[in-house]
PDB file of C-alpha atoms in Angstrom:
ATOM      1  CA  UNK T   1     -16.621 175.112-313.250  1.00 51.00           C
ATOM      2  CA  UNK T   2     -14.956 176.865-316.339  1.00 58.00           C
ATOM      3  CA  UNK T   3     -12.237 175.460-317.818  1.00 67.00           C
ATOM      4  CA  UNK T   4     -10.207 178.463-317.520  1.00 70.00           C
ATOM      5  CA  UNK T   5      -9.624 177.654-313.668  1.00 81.00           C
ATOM      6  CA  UNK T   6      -8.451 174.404-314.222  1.00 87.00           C
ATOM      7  CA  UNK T   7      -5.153 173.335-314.085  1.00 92.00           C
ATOM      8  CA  UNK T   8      -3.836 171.619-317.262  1.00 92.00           C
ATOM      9  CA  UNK T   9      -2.488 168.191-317.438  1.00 95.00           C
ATOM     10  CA  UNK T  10      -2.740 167.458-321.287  1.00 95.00           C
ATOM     11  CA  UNK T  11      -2.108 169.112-324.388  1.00 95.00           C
ATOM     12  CA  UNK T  12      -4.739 168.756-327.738  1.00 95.00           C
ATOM     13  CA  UNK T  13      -2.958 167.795-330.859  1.00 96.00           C
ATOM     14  CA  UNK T  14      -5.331 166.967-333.641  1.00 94.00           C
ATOM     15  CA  UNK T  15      -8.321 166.116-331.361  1.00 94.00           C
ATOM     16  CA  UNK T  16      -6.528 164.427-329.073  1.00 95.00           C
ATOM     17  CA  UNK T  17      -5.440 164.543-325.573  1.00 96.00           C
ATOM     18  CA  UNK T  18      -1.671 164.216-324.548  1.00 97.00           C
ATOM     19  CA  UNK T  19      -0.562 163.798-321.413  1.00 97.00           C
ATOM     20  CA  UNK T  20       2.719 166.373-320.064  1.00 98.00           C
ATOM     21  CA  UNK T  21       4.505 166.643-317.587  1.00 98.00           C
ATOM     22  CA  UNK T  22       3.410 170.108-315.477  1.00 97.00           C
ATOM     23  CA  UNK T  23       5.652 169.788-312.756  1.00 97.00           C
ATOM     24  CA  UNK T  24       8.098 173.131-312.704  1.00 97.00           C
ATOM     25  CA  UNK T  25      11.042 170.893-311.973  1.00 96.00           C
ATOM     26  CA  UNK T  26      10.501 169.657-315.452  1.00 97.00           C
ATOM     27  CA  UNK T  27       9.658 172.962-316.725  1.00 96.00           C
ATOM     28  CA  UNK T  28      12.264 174.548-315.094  1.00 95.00           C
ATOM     29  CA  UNK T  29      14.739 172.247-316.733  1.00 95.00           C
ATOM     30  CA  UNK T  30      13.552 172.728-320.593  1.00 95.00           C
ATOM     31  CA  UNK T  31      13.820 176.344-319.982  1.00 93.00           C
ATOM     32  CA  UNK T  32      17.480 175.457-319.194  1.00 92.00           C
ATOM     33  CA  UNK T  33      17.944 173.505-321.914  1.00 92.00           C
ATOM     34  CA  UNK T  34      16.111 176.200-324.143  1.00 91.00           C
ATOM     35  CA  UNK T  35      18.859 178.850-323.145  1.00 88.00           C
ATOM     36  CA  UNK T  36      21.689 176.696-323.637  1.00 90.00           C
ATOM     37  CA  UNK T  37      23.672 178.177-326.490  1.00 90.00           C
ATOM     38  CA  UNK T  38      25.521 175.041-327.246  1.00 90.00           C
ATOM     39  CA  UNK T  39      22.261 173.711-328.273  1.00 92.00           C
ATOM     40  CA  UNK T  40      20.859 174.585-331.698  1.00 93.00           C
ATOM     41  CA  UNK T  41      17.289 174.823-332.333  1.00 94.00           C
ATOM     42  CA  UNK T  42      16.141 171.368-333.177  1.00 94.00           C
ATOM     43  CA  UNK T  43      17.557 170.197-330.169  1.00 94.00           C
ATOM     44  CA  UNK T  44      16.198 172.938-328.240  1.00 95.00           C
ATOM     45  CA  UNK T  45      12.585 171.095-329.978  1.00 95.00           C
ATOM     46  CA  UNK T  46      13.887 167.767-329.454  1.00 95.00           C
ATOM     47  CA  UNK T  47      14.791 168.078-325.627  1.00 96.00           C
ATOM     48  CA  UNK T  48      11.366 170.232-325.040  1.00 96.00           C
ATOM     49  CA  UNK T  49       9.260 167.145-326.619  1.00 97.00           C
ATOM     50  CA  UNK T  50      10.754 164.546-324.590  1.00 96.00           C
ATOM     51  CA  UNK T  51      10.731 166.367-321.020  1.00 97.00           C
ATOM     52  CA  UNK T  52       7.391 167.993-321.391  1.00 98.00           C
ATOM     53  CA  UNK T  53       4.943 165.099-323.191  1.00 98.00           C
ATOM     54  CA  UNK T  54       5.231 162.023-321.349  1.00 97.00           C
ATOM     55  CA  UNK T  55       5.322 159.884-324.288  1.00 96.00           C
ATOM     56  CA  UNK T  56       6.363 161.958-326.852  1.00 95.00           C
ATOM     57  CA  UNK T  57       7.100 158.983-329.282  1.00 95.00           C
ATOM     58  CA  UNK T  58       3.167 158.721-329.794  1.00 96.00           C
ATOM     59  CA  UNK T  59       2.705 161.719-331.791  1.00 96.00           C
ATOM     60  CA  UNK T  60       2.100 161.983-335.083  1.00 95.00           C
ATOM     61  CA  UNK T  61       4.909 163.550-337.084  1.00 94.00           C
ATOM     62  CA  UNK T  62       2.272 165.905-338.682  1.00 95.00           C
ATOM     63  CA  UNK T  63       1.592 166.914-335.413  1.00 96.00           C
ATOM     64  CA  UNK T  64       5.290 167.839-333.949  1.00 96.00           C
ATOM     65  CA  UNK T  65       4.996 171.454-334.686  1.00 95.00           C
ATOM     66  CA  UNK T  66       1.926 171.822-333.112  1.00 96.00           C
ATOM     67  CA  UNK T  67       3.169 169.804-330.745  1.00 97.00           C
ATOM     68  CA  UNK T  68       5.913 172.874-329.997  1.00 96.00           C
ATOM     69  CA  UNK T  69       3.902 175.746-330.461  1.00 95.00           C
ATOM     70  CA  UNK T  70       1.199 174.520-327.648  1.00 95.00           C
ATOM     71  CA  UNK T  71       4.086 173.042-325.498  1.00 96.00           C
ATOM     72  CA  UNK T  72       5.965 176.748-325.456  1.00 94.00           C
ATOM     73  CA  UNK T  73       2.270 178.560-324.686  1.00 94.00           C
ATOM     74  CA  UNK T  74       1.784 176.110-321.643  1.00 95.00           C
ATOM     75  CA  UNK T  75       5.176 177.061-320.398  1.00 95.00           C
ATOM     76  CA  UNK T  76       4.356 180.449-321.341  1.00 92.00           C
ATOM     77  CA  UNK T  77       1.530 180.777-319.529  1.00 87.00           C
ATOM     78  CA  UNK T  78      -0.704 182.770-321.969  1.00 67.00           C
ATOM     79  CA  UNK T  79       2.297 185.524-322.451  1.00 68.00           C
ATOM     80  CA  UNK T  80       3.098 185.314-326.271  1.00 56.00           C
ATOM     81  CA  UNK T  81       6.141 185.487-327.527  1.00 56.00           C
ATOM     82  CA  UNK T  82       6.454 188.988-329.054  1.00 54.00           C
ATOM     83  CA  UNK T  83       6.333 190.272-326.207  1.00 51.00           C
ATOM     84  CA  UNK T  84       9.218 187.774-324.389  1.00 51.00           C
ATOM     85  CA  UNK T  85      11.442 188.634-327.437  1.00 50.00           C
ATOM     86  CA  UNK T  86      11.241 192.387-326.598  1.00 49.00           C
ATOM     87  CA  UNK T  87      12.133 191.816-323.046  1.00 64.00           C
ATOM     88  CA  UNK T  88      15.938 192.376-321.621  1.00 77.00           C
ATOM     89  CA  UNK T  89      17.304 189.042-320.027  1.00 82.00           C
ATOM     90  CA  UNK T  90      17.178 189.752-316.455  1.00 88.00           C
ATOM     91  CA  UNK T  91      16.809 186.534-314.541  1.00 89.00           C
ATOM     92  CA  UNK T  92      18.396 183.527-315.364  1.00 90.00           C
ATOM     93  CA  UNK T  93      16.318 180.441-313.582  1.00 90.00           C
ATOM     94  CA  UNK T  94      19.481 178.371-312.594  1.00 90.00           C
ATOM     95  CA  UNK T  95      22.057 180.935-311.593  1.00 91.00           C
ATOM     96  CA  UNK T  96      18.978 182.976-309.542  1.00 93.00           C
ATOM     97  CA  UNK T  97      17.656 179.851-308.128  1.00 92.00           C
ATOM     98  CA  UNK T  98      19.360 180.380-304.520  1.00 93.00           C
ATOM     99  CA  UNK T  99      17.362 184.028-304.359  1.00 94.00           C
ATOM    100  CA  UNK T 100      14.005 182.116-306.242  1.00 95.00           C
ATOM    101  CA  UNK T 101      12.881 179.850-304.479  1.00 94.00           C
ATOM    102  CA  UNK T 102      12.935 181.782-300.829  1.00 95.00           C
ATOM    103  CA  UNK T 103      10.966 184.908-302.339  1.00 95.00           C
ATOM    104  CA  UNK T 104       8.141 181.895-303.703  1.00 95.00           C
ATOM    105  CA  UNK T 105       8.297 179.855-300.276  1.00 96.00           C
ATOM    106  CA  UNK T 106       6.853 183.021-299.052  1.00 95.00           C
ATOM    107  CA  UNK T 107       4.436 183.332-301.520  1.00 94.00           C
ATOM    108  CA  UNK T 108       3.548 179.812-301.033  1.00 94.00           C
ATOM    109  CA  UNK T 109       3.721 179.527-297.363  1.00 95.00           C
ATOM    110  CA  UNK T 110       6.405 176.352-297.740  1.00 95.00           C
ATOM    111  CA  UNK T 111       9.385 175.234-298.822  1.00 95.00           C
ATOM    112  CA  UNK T 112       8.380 173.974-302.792  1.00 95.00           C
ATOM    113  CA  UNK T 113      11.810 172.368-302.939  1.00 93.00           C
ATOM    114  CA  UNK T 114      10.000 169.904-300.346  1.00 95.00           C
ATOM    115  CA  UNK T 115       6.795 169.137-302.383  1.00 96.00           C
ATOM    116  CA  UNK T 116       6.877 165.966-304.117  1.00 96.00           C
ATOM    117  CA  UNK T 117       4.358 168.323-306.748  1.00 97.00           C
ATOM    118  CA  UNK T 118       3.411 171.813-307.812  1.00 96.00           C
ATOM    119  CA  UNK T 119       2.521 172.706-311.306  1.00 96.00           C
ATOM    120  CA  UNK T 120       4.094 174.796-313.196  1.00 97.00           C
ATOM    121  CA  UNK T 121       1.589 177.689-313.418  1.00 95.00           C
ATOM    122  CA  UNK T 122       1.391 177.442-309.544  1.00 95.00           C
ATOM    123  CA  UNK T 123       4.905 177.998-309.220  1.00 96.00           C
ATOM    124  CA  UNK T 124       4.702 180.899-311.781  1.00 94.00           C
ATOM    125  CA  UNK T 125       1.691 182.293-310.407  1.00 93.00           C
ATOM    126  CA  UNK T 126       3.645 182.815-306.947  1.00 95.00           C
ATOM    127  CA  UNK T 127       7.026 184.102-308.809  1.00 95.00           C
ATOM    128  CA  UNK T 128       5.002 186.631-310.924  1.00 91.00           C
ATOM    129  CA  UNK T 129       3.870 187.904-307.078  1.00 93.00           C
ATOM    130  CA  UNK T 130       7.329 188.168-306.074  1.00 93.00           C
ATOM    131  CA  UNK T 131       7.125 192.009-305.184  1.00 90.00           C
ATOM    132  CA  UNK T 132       9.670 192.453-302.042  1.00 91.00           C
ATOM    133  CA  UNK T 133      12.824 190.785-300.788  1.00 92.00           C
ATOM    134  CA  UNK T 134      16.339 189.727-302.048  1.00 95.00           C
ATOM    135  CA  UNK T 135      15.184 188.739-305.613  1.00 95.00           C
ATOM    136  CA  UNK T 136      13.345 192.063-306.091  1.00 94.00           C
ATOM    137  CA  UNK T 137      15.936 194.041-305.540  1.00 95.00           C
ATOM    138  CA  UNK T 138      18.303 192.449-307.659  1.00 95.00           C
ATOM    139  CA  UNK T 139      16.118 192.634-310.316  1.00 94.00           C
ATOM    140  CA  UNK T 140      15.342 196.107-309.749  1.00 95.00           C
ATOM    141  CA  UNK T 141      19.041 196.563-310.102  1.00 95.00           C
ATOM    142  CA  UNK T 142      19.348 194.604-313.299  1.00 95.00           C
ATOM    143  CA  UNK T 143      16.703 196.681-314.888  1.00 93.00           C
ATOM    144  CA  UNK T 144      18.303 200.090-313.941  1.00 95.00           C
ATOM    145  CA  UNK T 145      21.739 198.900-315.042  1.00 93.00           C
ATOM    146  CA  UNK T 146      20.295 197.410-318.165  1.00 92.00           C
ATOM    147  CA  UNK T 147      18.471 200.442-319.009  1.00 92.00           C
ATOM    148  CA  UNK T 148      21.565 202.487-318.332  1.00 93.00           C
ATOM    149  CA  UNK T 149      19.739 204.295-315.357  1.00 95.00           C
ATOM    150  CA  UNK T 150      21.506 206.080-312.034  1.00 95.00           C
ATOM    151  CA  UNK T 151      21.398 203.913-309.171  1.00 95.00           C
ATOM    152  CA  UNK T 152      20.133 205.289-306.076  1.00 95.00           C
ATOM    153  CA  UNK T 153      22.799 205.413-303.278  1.00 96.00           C
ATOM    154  CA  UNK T 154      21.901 202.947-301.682  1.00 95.00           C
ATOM    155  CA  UNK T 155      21.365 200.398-304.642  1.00 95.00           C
ATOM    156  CA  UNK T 156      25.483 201.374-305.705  1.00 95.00           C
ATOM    157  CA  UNK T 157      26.358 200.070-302.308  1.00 96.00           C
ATOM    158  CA  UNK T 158      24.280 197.218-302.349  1.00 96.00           C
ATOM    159  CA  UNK T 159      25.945 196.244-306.147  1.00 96.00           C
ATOM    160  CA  UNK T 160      29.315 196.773-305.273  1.00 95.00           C
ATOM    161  CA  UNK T 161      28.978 194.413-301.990  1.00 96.00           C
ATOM    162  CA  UNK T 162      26.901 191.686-304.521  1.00 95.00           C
ATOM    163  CA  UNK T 163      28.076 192.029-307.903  1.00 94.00           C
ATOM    164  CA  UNK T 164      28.797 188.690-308.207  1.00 94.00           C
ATOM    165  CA  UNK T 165      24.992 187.801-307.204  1.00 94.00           C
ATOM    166  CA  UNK T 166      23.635 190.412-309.256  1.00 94.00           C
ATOM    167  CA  UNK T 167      25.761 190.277-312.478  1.00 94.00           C
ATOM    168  CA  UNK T 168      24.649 187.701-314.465  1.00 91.00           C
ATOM    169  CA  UNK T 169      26.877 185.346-315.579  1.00 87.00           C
ATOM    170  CA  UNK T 170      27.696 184.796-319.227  1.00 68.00           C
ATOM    171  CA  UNK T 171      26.173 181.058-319.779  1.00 51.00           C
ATOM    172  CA  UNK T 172      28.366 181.240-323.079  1.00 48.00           C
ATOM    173  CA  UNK T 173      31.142 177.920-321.736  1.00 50.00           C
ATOM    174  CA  UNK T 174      32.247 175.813-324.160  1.00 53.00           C
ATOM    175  CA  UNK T 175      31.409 172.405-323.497  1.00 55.00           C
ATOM    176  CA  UNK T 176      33.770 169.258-323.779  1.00 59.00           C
ATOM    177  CA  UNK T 177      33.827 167.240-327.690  1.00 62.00           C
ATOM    178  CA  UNK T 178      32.721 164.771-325.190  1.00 66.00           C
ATOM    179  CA  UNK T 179      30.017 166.095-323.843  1.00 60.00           C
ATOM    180  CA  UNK T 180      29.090 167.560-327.365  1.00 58.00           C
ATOM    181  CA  UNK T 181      28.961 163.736-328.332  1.00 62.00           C
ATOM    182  CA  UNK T 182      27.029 162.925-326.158  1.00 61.00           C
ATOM    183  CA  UNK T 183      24.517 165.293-326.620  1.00 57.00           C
ATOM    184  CA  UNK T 184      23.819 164.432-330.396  1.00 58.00           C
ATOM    185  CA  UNK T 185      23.911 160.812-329.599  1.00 59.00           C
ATOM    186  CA  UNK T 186      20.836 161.687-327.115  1.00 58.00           C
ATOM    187  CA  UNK T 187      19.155 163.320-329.338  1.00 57.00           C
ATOM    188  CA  UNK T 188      19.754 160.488-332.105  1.00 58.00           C
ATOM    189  CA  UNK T 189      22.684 162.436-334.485  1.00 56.00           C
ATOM    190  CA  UNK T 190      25.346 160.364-335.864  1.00 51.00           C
ATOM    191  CA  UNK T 191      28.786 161.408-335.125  1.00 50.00           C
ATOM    192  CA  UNK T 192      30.108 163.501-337.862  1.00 46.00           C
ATOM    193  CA  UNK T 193      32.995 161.544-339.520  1.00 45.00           C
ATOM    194  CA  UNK T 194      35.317 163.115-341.882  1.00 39.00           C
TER     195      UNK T 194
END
């Protein structure tokens, strides 16, 4: 069988195999990290290393930003990143996780917050086939609104009765100085000191 139909579980840096992690739970919570704000972009890097390769410590420093770039196409699943930066935000995995995973049980036939497994292409395979139901329309919604087009009657209604499930929130909280410390002692920063 061609490789294309198999299911990855490793990533090649310099000739050699790494193992990752490919279940969307794990996936699902870089991509949080990766639209934190509070974060800057090294530790954006430094939290997508240590949740996606299982033992991240083993590659060679020559190899990190390989080690990024073939992380973020696995989790991109082929779609490059041109055309992800010309796309308007309309989903946001953790605030439309309620609507999510419902409109991919279907897809799936099961409850995935039940599986012990799926990986992550899986999952996105089903939520790319998302095509009816709650989550569509709100989406459908967002993209009119964002594109500053007339809803249909029917779609007003439906926003003014669910504006709170269709806005999307602004992820732009300030977090605690403690929590702030805590983060850059995680991710191995010293304390600034004046």
């Amino acid at each position: 069988m061609d490789d294309k139909w198999r299911l990855p579980h490793s990533i090649e840096l310099n000739g050699e195999p790494y193992d990752i992690r490919t279940d969307f739970r794990a996936i699902l919570d870089i991509l949080q990290a990766m639209s934190d704000p509070e974060l800057t972009e090294q530790e954006k890097n430094v939290v997508m290393l240590q949740i996606l390769y299982c033992d991240p410590d083993d590659i060679p420093e020559d190899c990190l930003e390989d080690a990024l770039l073939k992380g973020k196409e696995f989790i991109d699943c082929g779609i490059s990143e041109e055309e992800r930066a010309s796309r308007i935000k309309l989903m946001d995995w953790e605030q439309d996780s309620p609507i999510i995973a419902p409109a991919i049980n279907k897809n799936i036939g099961k409850d995935i917050r039940s599986l012990k497994y799926m990986h992550w292409w899986t999952f996105m395979g089903a939520y790319l086939e998302i095509y009816e139901g709650l989550f569509h329309q709100v989406l459908m919604i967002r993209q009119k609104k964002a594109k500053n087009k007339k809803l249909e009657k029917w779609e007003a209604e439906f926003y003014r009765n669910n504006r709170k499930l269709i806005d999307l929130k602004n992820s732009g909280q300030e977090r605690s100085q403690e929590e702030k410390d805590a983060l850059r002692e995680l991710f191995g920063y010293k304390k600034k000191t004046r």
